[in-house]
Short mmCIF file of C-alpha atoms in Angstrom, two decimals:
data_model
loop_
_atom_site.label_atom_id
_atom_site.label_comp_id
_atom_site.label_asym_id
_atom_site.label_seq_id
_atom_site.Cartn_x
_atom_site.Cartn_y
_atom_site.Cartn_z
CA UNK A 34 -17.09 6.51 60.46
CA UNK A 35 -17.51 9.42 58.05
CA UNK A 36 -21.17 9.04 58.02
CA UNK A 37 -20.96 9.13 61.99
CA UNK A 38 -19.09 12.31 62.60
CA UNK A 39 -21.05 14.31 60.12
CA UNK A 40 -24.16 13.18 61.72
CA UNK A 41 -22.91 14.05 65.14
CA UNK A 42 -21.66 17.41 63.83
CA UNK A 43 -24.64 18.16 62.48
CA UNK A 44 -26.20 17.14 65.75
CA UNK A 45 -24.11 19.26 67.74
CA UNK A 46 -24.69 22.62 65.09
CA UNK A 47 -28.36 22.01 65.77
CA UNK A 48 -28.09 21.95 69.60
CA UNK A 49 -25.68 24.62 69.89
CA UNK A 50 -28.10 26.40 67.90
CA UNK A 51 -31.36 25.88 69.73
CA UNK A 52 -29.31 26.05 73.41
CA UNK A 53 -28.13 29.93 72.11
CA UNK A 54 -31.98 30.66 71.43
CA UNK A 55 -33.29 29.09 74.69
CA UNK A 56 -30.75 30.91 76.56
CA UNK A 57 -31.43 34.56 74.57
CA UNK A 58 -34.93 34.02 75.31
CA UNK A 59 -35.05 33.25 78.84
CA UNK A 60 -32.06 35.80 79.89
CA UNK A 61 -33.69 38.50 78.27
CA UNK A 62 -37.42 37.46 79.86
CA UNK A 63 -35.81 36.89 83.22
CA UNK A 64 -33.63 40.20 82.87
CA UNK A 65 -36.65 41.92 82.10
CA UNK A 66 -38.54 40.83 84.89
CA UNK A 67 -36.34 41.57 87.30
CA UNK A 68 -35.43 45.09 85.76
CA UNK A 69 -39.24 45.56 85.80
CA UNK A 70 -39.11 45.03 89.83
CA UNK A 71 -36.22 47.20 90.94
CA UNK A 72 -36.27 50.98 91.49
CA UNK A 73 -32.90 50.69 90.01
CA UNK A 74 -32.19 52.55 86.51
CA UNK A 75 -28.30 52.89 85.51
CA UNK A 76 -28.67 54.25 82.24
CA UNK A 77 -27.15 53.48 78.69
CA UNK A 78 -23.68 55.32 79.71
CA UNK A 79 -20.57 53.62 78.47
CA UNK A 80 -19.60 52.69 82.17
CA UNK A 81 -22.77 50.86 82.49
CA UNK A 82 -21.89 48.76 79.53
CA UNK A 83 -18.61 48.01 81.03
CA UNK A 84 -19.90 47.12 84.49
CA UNK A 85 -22.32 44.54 82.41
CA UNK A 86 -19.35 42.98 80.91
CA UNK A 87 -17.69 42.59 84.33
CA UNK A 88 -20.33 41.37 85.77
CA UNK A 89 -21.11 38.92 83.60
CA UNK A 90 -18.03 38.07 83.63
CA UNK A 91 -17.71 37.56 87.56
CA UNK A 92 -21.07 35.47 87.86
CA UNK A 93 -19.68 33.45 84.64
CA UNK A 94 -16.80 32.04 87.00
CA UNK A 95 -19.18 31.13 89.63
CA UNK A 96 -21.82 29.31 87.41
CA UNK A 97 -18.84 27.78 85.59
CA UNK A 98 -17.53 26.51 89.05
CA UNK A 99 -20.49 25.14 90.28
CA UNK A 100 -20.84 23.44 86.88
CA UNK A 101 -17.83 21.64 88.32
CA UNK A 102 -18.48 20.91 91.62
CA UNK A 103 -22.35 20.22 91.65
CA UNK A 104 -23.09 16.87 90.21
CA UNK A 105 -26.24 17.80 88.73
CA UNK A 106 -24.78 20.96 87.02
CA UNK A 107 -22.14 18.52 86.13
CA UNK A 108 -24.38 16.38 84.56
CA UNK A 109 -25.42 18.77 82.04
CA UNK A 110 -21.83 20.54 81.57
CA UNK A 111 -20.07 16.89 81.17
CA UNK A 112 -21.27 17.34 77.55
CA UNK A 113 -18.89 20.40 76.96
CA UNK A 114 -16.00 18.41 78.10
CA UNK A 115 -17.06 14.85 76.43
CA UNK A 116 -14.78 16.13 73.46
CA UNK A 117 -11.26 14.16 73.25
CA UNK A 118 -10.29 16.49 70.83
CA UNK A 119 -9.76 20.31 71.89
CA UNK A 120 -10.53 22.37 68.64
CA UNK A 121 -13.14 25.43 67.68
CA UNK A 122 -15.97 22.89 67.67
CA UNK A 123 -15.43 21.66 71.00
CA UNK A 124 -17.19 25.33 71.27
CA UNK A 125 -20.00 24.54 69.93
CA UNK A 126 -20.97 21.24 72.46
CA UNK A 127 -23.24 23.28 74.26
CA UNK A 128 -25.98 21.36 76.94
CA UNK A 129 -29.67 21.39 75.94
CA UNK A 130 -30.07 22.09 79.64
CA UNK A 131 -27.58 24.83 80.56
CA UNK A 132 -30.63 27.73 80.10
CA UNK A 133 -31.88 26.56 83.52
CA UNK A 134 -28.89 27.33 84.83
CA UNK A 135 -27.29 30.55 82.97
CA UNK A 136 -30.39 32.67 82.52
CA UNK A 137 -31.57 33.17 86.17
CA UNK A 138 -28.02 34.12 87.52
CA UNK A 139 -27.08 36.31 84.88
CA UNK A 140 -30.32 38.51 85.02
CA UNK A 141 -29.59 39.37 88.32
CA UNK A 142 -27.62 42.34 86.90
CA UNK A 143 -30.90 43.51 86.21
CA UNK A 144 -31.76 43.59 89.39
CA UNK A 145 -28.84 46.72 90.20
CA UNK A 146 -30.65 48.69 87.88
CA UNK A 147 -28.21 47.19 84.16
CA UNK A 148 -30.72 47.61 81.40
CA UNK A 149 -31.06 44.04 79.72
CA UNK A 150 -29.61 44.71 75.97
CA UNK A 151 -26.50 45.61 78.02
CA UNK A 152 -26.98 42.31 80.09
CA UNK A 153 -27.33 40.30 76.66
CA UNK A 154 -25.00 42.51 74.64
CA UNK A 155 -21.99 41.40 77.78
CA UNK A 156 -23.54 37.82 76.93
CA UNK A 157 -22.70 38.13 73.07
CA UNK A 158 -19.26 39.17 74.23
CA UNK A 159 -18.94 36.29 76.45
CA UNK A 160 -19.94 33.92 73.70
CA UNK A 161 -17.83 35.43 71.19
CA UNK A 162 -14.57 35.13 73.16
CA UNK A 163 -15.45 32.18 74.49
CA UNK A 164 -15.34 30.75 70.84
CA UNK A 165 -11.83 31.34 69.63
CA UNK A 166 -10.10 30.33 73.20
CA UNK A 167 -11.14 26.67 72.09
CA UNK A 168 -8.13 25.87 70.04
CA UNK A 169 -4.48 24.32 70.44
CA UNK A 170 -2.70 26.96 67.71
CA UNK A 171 -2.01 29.58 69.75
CA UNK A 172 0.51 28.33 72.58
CA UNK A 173 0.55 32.16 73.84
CA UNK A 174 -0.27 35.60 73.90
CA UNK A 175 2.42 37.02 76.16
CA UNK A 176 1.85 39.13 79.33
CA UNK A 177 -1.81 39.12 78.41
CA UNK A 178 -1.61 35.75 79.84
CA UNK A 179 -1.53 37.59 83.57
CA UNK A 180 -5.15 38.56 83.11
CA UNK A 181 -7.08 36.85 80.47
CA UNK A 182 -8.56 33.31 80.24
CA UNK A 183 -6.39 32.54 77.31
CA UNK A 184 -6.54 29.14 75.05
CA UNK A 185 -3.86 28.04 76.87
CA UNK A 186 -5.91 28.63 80.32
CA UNK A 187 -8.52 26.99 78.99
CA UNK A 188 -7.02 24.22 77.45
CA UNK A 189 -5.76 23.33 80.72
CA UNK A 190 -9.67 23.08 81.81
CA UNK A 191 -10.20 20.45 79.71
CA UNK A 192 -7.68 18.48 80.91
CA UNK A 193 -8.11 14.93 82.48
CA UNK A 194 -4.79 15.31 84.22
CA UNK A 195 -4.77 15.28 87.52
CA UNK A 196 -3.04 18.47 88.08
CA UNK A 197 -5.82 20.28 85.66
CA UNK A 198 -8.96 18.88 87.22
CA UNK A 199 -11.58 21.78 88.19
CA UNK A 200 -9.39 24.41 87.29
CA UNK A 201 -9.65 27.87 85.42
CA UNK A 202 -13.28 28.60 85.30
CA UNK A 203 -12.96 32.27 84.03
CA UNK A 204 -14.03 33.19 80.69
CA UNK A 205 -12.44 36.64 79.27
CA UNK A 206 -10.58 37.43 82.82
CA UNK A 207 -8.62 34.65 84.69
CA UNK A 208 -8.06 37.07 87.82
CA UNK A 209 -10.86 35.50 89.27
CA UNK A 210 -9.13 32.01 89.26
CA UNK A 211 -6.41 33.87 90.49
CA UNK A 212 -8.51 35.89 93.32
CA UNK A 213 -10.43 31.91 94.37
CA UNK A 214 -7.78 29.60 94.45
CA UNK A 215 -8.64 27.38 91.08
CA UNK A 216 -5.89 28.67 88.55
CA UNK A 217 -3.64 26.04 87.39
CA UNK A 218 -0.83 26.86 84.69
CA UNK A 219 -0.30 24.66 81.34
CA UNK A 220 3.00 22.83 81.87
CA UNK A 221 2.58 19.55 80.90
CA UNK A 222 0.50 18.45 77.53
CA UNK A 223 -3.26 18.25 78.16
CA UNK A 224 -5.37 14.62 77.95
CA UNK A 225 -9.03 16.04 76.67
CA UNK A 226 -11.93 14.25 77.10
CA UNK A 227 -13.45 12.55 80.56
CA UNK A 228 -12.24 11.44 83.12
CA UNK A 229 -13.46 8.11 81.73
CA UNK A 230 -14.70 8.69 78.32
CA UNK A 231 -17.69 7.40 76.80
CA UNK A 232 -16.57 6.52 73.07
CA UNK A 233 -19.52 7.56 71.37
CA UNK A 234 -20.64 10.17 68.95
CA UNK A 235 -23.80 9.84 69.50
CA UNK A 236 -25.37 13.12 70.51
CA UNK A 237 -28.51 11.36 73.00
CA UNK A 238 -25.30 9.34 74.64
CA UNK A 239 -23.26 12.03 75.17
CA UNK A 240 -26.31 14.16 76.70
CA UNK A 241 -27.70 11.73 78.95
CA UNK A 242 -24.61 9.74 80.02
CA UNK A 243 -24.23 11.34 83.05
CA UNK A 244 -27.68 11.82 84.05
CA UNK A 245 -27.88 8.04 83.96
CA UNK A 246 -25.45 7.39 85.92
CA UNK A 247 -26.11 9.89 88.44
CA UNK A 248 -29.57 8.50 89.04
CA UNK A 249 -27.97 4.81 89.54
CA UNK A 250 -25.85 6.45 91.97
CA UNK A 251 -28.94 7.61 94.00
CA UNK A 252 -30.92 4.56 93.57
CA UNK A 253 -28.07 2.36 94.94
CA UNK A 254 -27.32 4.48 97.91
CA UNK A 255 -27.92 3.56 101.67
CA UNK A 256 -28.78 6.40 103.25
CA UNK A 257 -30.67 9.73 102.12
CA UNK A 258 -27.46 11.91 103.10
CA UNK A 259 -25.71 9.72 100.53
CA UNK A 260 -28.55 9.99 97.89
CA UNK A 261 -28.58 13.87 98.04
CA UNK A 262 -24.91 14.23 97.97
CA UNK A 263 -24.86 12.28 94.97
CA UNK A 264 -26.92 14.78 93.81
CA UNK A 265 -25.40 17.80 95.52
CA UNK A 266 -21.49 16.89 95.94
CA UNK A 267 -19.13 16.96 93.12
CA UNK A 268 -18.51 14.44 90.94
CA UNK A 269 -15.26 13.47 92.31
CA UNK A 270 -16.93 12.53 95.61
CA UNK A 271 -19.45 10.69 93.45
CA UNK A 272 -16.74 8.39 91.70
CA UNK A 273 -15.20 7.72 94.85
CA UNK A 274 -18.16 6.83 96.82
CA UNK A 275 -19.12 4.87 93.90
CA UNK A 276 -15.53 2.67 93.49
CA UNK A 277 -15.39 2.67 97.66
CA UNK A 278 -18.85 0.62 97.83
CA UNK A 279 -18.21 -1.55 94.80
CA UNK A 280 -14.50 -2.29 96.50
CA UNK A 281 -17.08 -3.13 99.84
CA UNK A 282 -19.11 -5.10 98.28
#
């Protein structure tokens, strides 16, 4: 068992690691593409900096919702929440494929005339506070709690509980789950994991998992609008759809 974990730790260090570099790389060649394009210029003021980190922040909440409600976004970001336990290396199970969908979005800061070490220092930022929100040891920071994603806020994202499901996307703000309609509370204890977990630590398993199962999903379908929702619904409409024909047949 020993043997196992340390081999799936080491897994995960070594993906985390290579999914930071992918990203880095293809933000900052996308950002500087697209700040290439636009007549836009906002300078290196201390405002712009702050916008960067706003804005980041804002398009974070969106990419982290669709990540939720997309089922092949899901299918990537089901490795983040594959964890049963909820600790500082639950940060680090980061998607191989996640650079396809954080890079392009983000850049489009660029695109309003943010220089791109401001886009990719508000990404270090991101990262950084991202980190230390994964963990169970601080129950609460007080009235900070009104407007930060919090590890209590966040814990209650990677709950299985029904209550919890698809809920508190932010990452350093939680006004926006507050603004959208997807903040949730901790009141009872979290369940981490899956929805149904997949008892493995086995780092190919855990990555492809999903993906399998989506593409069963499509094959097995009727109709085409059922194949593309599989691909395009969430993956609560999925598992439903899927349990609803098995129960039919």
């Amino acid at each position: 068992m020993l043997h196992r974990i340390t081999g799936a730790v080491a897994a995960t260090a070594v993906a985390s690691t290579a999914l930071v570099v992918a990203t880095e790389w293809g933000a900052r060649t996308a950002g500087e593409k697209l700040f290439g394009a636009t007549p836009f210029d906002l300078g290196d003021a201390a405002a712009v900096a702050a916008l960067a980190v706003l804005g980041w922040d804002f398009i974070y909440y969106w990419n982290h919702r669709l990540d939720h409600e997309v089922r092949w976004m899901w299918a990537m970001h089901s490795v983040h929440h594959s964890s049963e336990r909820y600790n500082l290396s639950t940060a680090l199970r980061q998607p191989w494929g996640e650079t396809i969908t954080l890079y392009v979005p983000y850049s489009l800061l660029a695109l309003i005339g943010v220089r791109p070490k401001h886009i990719m220092d508000a990404r270090a930022i991101n990262l950084i506070y991202q980190f230390w929100i994964h963990t169970e040891a601080v129950r609460s920071i007080g009235s900070l709690e009104r407007v930060l994603n919090t590890p209590s806020h966040h814990r209650v994202h990677h709950g299985t509980n029904s209550e919890y499901l698809d809920r508190n996307h932010g990452s350093i703000l939680i006004v926006w789950d507050k603004l959208f309609g997807t903040f949730e509370a901790e009141d009872a204890q979290p369940v981490y994991g899956l929805t149904t977990n997949i008892d493995t630590f086995n780092p190919v398993r855990i990555a492809s998992h999903e993906w399998v199962e989506m593409f069963k999903d499509v094959a097995s379908a009727d109709t085409w609008g059922d194949r593309w929702s599989y691909l395009l619904r969430g993956p609560g409409w999925a598992y439903d759809r899927r349990n609803a024909r098995l129960v039919a047949v």
